[in-house]
Coordinates of N, CA and C in Angstrom, one line a residue:
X1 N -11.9 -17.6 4.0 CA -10.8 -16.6 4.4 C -9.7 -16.6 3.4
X2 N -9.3 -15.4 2.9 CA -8.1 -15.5 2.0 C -6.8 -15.6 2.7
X3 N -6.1 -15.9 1.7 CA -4.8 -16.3 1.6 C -3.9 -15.2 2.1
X4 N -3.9 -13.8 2.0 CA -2.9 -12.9 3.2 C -4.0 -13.1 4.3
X5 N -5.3 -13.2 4.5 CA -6.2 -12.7 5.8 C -5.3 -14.0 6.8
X6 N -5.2 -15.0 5.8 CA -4.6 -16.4 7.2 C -3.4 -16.1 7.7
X7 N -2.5 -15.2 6.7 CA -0.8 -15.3 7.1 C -1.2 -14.1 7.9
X8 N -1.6 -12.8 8.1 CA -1.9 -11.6 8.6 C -2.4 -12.6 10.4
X9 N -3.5 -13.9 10.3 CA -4.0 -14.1 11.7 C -2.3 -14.9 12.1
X10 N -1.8 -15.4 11.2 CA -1.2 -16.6 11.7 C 0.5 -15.3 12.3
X11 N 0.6 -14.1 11.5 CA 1.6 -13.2 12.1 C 1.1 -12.7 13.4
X12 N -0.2 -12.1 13.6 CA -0.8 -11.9 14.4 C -0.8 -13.0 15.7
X13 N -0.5 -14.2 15.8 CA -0.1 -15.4 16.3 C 1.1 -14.9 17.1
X14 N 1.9 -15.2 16.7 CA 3.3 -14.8 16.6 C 3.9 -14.1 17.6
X15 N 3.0 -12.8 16.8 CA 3.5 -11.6 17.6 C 3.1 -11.4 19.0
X16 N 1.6 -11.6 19.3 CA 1.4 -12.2 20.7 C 2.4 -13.1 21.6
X17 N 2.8 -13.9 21.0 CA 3.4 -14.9 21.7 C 4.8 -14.3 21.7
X18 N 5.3 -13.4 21.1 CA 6.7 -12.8 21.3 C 6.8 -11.8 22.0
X19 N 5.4 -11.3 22.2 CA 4.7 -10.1 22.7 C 5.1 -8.6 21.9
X20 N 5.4 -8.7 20.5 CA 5.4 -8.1 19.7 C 4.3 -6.3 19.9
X21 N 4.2 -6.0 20.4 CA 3.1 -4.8 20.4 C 2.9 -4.2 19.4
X22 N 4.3 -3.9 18.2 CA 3.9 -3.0 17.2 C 3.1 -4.3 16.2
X23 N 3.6 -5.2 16.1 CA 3.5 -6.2 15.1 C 1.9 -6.1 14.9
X24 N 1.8 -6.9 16.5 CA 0.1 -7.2 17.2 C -0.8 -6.1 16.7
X25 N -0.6 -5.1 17.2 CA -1.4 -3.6 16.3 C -1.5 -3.5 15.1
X26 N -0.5 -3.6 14.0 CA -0.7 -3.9 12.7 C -1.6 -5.1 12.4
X27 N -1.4 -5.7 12.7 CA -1.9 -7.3 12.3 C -3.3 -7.3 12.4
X28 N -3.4 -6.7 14.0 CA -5.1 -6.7 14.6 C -5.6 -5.4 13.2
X29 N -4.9 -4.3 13.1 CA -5.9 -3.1 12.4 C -5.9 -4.1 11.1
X30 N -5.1 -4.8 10.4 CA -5.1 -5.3 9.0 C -6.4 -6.2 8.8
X31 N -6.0 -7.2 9.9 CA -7.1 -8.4 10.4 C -8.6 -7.8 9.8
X32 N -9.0 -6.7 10.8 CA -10.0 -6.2 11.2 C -10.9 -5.8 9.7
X33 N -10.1 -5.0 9.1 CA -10.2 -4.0 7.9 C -10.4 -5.2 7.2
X34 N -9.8 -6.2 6.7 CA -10.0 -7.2 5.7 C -11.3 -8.3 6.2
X35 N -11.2 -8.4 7.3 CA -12.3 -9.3 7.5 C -13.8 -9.0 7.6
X36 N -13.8 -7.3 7.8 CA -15.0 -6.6 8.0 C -15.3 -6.6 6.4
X37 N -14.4 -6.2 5.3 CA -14.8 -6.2 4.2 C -15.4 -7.4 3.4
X38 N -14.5 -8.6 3.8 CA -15.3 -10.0 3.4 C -16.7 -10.1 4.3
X39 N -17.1 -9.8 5.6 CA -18.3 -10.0 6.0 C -19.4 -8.5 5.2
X40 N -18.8 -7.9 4.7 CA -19.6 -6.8 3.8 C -20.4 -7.6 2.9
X41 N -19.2 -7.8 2.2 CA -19.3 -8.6 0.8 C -20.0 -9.5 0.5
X42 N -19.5 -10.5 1.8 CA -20.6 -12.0 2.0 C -19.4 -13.1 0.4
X43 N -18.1 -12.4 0.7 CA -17.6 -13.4 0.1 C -16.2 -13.4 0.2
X44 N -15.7 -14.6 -0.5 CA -14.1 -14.6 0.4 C -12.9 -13.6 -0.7
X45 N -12.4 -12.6 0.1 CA -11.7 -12.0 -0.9 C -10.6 -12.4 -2.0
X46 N -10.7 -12.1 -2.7 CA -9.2 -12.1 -4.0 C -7.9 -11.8 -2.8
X47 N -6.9 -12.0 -3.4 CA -5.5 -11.6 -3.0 C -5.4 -9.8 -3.7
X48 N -5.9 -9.9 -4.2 CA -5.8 -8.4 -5.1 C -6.8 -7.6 -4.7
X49 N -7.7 -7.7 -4.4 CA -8.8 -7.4 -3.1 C -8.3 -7.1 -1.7
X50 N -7.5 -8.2 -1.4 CA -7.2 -7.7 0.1 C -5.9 -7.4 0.1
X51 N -5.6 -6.8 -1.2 CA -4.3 -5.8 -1.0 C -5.1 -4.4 -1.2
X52 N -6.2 -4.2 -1.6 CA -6.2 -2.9 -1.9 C -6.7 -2.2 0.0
X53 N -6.7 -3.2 1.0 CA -7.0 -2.9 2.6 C -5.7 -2.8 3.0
X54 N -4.7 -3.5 2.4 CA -3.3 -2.8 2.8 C -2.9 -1.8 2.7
X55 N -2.9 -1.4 1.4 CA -2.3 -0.7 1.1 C -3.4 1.1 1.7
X56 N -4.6 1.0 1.8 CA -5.0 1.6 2.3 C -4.4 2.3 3.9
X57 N -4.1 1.0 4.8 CA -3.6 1.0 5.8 C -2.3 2.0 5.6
X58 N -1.3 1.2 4.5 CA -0.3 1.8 4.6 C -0.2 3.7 4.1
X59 N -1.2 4.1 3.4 CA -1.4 5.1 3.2 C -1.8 6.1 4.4
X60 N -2.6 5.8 5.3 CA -3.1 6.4 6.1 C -1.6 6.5 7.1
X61 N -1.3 5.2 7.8 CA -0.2 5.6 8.2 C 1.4 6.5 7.8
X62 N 1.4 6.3 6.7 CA 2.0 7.5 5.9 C 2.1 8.6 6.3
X63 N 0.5 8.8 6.3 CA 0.1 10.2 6.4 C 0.2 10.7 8.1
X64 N -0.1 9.6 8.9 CA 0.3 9.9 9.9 C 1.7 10.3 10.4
X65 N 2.3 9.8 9.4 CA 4.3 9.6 9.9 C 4.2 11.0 9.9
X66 N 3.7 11.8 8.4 CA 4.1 12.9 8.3 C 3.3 14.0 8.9
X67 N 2.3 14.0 9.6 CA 1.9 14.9 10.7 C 2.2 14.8 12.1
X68 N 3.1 13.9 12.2 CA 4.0 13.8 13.9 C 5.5 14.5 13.3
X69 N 4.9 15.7 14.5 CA 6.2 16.5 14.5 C 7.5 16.0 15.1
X70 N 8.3 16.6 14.6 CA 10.0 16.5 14.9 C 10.2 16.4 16.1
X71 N 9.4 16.8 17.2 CA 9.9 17.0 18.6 C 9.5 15.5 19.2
X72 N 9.0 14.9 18.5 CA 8.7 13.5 18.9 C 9.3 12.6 18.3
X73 N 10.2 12.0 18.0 CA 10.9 11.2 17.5 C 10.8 9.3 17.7
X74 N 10.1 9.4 18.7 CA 9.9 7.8 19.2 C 8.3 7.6 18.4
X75 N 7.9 9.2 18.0 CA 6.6 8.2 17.9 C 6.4 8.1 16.3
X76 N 7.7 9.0 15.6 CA 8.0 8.6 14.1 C 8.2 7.3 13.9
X77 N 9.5 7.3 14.8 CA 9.9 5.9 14.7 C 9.2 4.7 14.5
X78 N 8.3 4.7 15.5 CA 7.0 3.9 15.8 C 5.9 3.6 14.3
X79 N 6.0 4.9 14.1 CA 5.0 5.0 12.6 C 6.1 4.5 11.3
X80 N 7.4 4.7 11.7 CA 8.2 3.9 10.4 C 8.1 2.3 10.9
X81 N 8.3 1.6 11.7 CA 8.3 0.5 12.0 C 6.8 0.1 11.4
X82 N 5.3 0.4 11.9 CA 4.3 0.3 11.0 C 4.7 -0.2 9.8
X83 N 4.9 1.0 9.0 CA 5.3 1.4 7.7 C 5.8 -0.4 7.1
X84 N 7.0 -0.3 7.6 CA 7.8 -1.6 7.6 C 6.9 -3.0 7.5
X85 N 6.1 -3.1 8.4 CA 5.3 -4.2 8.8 C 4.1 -4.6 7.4
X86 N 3.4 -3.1 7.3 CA 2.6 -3.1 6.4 C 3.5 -3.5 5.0
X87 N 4.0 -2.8 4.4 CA 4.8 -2.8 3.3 C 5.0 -4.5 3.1
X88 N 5.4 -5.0 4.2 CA 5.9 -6.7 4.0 C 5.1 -7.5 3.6
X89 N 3.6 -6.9 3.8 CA 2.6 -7.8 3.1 C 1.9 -7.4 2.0
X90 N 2.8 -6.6 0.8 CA 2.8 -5.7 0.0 C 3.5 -6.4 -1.0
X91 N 3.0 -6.1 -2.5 CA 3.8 -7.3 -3.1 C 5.3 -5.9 -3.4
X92 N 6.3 -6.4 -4.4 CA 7.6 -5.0 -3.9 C 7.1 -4.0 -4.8
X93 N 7.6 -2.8 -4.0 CA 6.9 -1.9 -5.0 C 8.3 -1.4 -5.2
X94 N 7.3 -0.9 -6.7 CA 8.0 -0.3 -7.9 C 9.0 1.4 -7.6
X95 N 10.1 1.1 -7.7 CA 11.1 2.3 -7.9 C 10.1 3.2 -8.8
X96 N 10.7 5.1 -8.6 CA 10.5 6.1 -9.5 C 11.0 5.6 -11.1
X97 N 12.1 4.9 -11.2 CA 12.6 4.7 -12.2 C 11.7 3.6 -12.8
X98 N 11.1 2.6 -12.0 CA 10.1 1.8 -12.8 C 9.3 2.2 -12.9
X99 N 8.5 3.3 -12.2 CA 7.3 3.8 -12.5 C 7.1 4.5 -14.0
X100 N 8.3 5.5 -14.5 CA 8.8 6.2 -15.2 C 8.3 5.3 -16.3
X101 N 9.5 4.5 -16.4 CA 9.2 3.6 -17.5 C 8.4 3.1 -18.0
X102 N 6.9 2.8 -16.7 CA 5.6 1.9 -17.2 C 5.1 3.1 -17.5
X103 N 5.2 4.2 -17.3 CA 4.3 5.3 -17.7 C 4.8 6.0 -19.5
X104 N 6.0 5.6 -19.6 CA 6.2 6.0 -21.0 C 5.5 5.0 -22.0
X105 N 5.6 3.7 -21.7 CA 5.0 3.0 -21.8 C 3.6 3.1 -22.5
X106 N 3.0 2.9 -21.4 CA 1.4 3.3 -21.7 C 1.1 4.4 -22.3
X107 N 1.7 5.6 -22.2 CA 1.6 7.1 -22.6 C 1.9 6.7 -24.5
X108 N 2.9 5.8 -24.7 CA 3.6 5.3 -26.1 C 2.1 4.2 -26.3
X109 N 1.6 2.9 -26.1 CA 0.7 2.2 -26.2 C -0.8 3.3 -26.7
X110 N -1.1 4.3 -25.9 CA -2.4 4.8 -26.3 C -2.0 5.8 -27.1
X111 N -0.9 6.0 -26.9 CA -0.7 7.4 -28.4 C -1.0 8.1 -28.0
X112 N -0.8 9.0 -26.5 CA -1.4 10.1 -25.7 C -0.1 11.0 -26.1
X113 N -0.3 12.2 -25.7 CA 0.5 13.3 -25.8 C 0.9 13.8 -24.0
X114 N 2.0 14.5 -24.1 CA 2.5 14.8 -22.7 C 2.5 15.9 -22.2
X115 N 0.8 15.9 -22.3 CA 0.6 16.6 -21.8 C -0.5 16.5 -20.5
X116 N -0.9 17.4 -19.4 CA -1.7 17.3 -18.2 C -3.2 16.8 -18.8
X117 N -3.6 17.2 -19.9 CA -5.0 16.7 -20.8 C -4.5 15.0 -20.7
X118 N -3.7 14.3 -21.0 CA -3.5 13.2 -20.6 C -3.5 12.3 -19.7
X119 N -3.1 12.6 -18.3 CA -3.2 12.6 -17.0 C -3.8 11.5 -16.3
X120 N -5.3 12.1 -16.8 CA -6.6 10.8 -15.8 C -6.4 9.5 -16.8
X121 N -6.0 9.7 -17.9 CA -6.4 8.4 -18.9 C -4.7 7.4 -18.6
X122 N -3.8 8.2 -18.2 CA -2.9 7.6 -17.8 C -2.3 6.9 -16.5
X123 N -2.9 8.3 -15.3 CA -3.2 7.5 -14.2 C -3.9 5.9 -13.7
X124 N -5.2 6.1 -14.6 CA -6.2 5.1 -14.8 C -5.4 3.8 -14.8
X125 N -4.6 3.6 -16.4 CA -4.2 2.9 -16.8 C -3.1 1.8 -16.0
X126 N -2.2 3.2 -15.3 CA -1.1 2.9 -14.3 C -1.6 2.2 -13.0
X127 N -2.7 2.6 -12.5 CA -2.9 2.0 -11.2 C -3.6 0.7 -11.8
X128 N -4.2 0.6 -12.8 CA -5.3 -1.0 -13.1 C -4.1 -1.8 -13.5
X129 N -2.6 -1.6 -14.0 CA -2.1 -2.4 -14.3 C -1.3 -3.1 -13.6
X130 N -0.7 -1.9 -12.5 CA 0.0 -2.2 -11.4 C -0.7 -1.8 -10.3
X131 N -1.9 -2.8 -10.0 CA -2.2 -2.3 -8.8 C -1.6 -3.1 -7.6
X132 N -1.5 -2.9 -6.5 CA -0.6 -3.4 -5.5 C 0.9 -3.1 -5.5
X133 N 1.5 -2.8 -6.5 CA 2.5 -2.8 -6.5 C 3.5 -1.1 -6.4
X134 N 2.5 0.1 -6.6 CA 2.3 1.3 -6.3 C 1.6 1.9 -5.8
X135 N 1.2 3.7 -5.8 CA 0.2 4.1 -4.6 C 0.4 5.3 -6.0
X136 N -1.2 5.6 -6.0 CA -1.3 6.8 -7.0 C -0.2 7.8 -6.4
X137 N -0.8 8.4 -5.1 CA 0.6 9.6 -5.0 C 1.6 9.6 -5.1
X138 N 2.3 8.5 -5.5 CA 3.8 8.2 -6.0 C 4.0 8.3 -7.8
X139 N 3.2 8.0 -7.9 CA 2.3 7.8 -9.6 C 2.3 8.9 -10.6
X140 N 1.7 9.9 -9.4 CA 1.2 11.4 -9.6 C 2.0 12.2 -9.7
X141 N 3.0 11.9 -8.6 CA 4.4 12.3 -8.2 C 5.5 12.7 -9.8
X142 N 5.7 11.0 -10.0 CA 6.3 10.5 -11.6 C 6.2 11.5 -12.3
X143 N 4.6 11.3 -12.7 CA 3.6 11.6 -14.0 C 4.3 12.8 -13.9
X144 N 4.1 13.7 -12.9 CA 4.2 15.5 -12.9 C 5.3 16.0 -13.7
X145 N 6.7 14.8 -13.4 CA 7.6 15.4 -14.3 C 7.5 14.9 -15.5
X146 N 6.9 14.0 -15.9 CA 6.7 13.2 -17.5 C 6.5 14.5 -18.5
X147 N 4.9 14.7 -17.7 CA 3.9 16.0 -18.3 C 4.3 17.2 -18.3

């Protein structure tokens, strides 16, 4: 078992016994998703491995925040608290302004031009370097005004 899978059962712990509901639901969907992938695998995951089931998580729920309409406000809220939950077992992620920076960076390192022909070879570079610590659509986001 890896090293977040034990702190994810041992929060999961916790939250039960506080009777936590939102916690409990994160923890069990995190649990589930990381553990099913080590029984895939038939091995015990990396930490960098079982961030990329977080952050997954936290993407989907994202996406959920933003297809719950305005007339519902408890169940935004609900989906930012998620948000919150996931994120904490996330290593910190990177500001626009840090993103910026590692992308001039790399763009200056390969001698690429700024332009959108650039793009995949930069994205590439951006997420294998910082992975866990960003989400391409934030990446993509940056890049757009770089290019």
């Amino acid at each position: 078992m890896g090293e977040l899978l034990k702190q994810i059962r041992h929060d999961n712990m916790q939250a039960m016994k506080e009777k936590d509901e939102v916690r409990k639901g994160v923890c069990s969907l995190l649990i589930s998703s990381i553990a099913l992938a080590e029984k895939e695998s038939g091995k015990v995951l990396t930490k960098d491995e079982e961030l990329v089931y977080v952050q997954k998580e936290l993407k989907q729920t994202k996406e959920e925040l933003e297809s719950i309409p305005d007339s519902r406000p408890e169940l935004k809220e609900k989906a930012q608290q998620k948000i919150a939950i996931i994120e904490s077992y996330l290593p910190k992620q990177m500001s626009d302004d840090e993103i910026r920076e590692a992308l001039e960076k790399i763009i200056a390192e390969k001698g690429l031009d700024h332009t959108k022909k650039s793009q995949g070879q930069v994205m590439k570079a951006m997420m294998a370097e910082y992975k866990g610590k960003t989400d391409g659509r934030t990446v993509a986001r940056v890049l757009g005004t770089l290019l």
